[in-house]
PDB file of C-alpha atoms in Angstrom:
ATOM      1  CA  UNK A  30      -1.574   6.956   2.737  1.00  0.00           C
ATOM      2  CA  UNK A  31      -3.903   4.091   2.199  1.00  0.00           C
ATOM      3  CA  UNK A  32      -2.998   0.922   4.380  1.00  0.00           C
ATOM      4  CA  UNK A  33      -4.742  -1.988   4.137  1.00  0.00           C
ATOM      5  CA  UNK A  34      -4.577  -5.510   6.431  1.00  0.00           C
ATOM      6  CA  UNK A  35      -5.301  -8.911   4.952  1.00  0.00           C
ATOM      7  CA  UNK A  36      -5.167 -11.198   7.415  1.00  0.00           C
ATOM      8  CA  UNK A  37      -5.505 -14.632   5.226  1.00  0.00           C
ATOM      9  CA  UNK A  38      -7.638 -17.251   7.189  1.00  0.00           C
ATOM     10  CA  UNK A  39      -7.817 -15.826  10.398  1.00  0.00           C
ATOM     11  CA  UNK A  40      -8.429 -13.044  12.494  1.00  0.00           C
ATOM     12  CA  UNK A  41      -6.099  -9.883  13.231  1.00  0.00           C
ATOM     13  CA  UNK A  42      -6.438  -9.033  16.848  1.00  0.00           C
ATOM     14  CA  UNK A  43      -6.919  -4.902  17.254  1.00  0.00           C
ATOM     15  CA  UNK A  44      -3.616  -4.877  19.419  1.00  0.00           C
ATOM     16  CA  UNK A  45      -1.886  -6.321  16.292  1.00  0.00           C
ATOM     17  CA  UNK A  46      -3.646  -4.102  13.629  1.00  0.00           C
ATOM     18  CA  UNK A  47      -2.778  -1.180  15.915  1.00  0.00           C
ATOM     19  CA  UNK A  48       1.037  -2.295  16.048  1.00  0.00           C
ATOM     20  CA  UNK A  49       0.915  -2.324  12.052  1.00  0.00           C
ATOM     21  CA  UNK A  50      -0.834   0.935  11.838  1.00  0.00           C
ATOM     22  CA  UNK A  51       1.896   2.800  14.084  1.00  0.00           C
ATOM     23  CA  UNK A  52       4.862   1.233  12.416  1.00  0.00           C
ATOM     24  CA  UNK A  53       3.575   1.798   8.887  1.00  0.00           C
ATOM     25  CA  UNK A  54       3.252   4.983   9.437  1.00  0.00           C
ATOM     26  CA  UNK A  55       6.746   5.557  10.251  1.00  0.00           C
ATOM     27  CA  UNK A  56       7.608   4.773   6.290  1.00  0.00           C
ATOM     28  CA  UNK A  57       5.375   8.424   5.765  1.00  0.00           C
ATOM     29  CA  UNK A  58       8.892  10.160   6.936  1.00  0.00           C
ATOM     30  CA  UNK A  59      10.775   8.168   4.694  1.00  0.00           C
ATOM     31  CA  UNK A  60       8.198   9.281   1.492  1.00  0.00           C
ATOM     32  CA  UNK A  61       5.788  11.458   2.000  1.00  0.00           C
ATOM     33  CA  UNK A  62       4.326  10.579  -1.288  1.00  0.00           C
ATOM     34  CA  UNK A  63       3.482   6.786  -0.564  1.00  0.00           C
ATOM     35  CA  UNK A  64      -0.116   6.143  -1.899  1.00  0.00           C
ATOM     36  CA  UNK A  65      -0.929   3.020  -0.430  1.00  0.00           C
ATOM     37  CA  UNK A  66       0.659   0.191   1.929  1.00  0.00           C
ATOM     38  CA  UNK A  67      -1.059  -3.326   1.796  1.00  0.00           C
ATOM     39  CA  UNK A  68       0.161  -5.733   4.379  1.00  0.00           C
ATOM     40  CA  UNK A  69      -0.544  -9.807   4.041  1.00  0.00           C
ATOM     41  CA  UNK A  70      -0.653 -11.947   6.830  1.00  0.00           C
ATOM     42  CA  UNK A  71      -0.645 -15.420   7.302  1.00  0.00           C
ATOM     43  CA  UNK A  72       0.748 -18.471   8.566  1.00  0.00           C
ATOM     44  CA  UNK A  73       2.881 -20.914   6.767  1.00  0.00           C
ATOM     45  CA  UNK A  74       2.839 -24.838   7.113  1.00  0.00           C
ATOM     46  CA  UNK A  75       3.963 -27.008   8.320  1.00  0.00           C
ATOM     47  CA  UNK A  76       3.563 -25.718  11.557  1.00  0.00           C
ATOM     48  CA  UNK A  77       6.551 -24.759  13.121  1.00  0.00           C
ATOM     49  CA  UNK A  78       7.627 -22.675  15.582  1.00  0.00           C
ATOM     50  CA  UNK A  79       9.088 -19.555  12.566  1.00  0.00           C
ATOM     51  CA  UNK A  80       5.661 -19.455  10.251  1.00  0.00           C
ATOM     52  CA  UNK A  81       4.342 -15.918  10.861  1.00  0.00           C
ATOM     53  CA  UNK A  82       4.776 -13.959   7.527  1.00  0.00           C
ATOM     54  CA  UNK A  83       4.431 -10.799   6.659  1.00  0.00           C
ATOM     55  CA  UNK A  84       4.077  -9.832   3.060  1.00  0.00           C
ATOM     56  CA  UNK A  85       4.345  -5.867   2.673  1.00  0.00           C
ATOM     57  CA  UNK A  86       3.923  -3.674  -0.401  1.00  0.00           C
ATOM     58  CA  UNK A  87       4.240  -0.138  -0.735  1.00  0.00           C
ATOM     59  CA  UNK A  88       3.312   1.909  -3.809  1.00  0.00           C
ATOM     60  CA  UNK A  89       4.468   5.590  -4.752  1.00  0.00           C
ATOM     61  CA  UNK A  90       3.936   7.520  -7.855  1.00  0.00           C
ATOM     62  CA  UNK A  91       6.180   5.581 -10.533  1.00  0.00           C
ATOM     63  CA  UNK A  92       7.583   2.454  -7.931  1.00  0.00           C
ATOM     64  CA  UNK A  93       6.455  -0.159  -5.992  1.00  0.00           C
ATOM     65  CA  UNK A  94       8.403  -1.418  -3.138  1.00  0.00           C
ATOM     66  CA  UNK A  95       7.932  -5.283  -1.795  1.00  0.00           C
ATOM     67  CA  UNK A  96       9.343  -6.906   1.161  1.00  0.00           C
ATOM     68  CA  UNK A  97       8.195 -10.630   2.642  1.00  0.00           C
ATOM     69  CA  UNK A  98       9.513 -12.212   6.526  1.00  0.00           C
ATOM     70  CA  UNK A  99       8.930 -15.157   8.275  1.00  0.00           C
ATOM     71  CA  UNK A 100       9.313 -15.444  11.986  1.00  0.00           C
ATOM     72  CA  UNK A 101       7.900 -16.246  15.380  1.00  0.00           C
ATOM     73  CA  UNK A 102       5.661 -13.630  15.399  1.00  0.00           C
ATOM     74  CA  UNK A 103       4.007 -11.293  13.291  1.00  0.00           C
ATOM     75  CA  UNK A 104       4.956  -7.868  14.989  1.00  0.00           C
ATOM     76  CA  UNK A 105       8.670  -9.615  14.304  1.00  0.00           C
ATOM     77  CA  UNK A 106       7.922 -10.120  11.023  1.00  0.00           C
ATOM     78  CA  UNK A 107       6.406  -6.850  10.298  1.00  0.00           C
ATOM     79  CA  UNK A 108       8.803  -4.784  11.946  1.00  0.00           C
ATOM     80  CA  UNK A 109      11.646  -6.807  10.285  1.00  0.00           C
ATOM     81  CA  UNK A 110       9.733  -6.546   6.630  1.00  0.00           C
ATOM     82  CA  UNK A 111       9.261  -2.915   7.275  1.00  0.00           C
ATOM     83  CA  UNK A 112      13.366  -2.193   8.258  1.00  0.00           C
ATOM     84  CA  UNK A 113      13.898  -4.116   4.639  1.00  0.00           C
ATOM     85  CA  UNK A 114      11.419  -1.217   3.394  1.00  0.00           C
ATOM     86  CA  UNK A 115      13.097   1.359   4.340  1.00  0.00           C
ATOM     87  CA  UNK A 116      16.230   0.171   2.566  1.00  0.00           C
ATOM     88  CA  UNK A 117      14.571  -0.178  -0.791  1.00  0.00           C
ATOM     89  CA  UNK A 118      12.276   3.187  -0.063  1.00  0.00           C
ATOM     90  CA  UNK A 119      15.984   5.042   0.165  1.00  0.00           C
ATOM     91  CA  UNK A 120      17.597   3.319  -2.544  1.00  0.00           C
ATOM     92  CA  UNK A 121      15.260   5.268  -5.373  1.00  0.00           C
ATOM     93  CA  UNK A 122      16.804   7.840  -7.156  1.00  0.00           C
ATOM     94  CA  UNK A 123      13.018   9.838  -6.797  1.00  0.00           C
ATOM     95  CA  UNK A 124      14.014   9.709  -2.737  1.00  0.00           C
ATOM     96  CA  UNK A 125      17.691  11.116  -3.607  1.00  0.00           C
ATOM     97  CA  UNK A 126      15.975  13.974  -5.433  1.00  0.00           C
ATOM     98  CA  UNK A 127      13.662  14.740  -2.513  1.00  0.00           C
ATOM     99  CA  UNK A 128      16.241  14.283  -0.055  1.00  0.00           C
ATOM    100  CA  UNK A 129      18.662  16.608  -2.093  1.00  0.00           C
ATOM    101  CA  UNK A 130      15.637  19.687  -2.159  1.00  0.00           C
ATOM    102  CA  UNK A 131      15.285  19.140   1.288  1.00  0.00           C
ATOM    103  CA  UNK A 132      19.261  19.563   2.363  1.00  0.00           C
ATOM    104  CA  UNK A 133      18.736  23.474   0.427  1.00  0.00           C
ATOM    105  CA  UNK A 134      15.879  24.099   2.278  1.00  0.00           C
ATOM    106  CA  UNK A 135      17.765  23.257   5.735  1.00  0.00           C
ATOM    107  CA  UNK A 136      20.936  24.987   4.345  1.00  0.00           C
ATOM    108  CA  UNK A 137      18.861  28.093   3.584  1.00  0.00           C
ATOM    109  CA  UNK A 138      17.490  28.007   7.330  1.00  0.00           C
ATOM    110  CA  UNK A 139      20.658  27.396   8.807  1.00  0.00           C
ATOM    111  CA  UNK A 140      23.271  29.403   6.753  1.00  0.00           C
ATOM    112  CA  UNK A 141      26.746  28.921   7.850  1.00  0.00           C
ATOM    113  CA  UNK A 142      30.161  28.781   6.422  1.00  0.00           C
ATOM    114  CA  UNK A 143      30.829  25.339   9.060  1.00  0.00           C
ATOM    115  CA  UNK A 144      27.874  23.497   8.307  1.00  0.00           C
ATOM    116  CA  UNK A 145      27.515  20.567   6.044  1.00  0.00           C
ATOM    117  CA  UNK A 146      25.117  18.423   4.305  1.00  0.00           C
ATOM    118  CA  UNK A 147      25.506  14.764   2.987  1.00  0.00           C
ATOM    119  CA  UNK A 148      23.369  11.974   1.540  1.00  0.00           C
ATOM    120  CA  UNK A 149      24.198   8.818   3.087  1.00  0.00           C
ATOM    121  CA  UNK A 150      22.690   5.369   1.514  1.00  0.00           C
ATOM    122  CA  UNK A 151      22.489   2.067   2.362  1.00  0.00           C
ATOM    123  CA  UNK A 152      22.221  -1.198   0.374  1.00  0.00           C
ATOM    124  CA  UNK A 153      19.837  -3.365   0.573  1.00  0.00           C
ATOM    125  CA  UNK A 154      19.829  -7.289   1.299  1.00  0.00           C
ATOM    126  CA  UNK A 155      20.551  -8.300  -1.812  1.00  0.00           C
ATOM    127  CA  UNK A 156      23.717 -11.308  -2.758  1.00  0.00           C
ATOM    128  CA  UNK A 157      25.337  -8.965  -5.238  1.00  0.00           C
ATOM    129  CA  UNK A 158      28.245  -6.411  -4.699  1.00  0.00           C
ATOM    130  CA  UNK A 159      26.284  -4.057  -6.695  1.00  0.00           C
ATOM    131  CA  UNK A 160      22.868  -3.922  -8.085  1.00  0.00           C
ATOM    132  CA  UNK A 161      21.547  -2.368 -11.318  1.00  0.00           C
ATOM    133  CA  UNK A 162      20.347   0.883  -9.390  1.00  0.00           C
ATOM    134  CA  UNK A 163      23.335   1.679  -7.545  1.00  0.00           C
ATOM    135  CA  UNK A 164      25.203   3.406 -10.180  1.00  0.00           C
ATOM    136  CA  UNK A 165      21.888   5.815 -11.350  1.00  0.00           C
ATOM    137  CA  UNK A 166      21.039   6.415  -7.816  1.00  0.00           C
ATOM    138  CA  UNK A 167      24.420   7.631  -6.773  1.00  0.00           C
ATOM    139  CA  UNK A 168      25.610   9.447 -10.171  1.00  0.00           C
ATOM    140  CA  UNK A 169      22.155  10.953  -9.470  1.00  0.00           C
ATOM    141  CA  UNK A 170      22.716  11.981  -6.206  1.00  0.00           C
ATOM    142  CA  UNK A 171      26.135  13.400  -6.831  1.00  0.00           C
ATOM    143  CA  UNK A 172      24.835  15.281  -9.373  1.00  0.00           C
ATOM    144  CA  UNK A 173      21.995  17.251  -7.425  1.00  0.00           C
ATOM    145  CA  UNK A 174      24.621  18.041  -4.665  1.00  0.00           C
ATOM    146  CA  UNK A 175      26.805  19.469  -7.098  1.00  0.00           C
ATOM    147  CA  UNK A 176      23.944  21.712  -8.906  1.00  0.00           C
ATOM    148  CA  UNK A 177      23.284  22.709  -5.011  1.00  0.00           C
ATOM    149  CA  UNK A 178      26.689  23.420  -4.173  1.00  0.00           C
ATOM    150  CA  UNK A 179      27.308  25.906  -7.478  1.00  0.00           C
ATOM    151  CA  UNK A 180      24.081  27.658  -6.244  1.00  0.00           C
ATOM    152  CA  UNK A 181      24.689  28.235  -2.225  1.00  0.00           C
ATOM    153  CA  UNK A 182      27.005  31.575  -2.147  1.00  0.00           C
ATOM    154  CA  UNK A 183      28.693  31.847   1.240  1.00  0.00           C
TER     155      UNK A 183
END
């Protein structure tokens, strides 16, 4: 994974690159396949006392994911860009299907008859009851965890 700082008209600080770095990183156990992350910094006028933003956007194979925060600081803004992220990263019906391969391979290393698996989702900020995805990524998902359930023999 490729991540990349623009700090627009002014210096990052190495403490602040560093916090960026570590949490950015975090998004890796989310999607393993994430190309690249760029993250924009910069602050927004009038001067005010919220006008740190943090413009973050993450590309995997087939999607891009963007999220963009303004607040007193830009860890707080980056860490509350990132949480937005996650939301979107998990809301892709790609993730469902990696998520679903991964629930056989930790049924086939812990085989019991009282152990169960589920995909749980969340939705993202968004000021509709549903949005266009919701329906494919959950038909999708119930789907994959019925093809695994007809093939696990107890």
């Amino acid at each position: 994974m490729d991540i990349k700082i623009h700090a627009i008209h002014f210096d990052a600080t190495t403490q602040l690159e560093a916090h960026i770095n570590k949490k950015v990183k975090k998004l890796e156990k989310l999607n393993d396949s994430i190309i690249s992350v760029d993250v924009f910094l910069k602050v927004v006028k009038p001067e005010t006392s919220q006008n740190k933003e943090a413009e973050i956007k993450v590309i995997v194979p087939n999607a891009e994911f963007f999220a963009s925060k303004v607040t007193d600081t830009f860890e707080e803004s980056v860490d509350t860009a990132l949480f937005a992220l996650e939301k979107q990263i998990l809301k892709s019906k790609e993730k469902v299907q990696e998520l679903t391969k991964k629930l056989e391979v930790f049924y086939l290393a812990n085989k019991s008859s009282n152990l169960y698996f589920t995909l749980l989702g969340d939705c993202t900020e968004s000021d509709k009851i549903e949005e266009e995805t919701d329906k494919e990524v959950i038909q999708e998902g119930e789907k994959l965890v019925k093809e695994l359930v007809a093939t696990i023999v107890l």
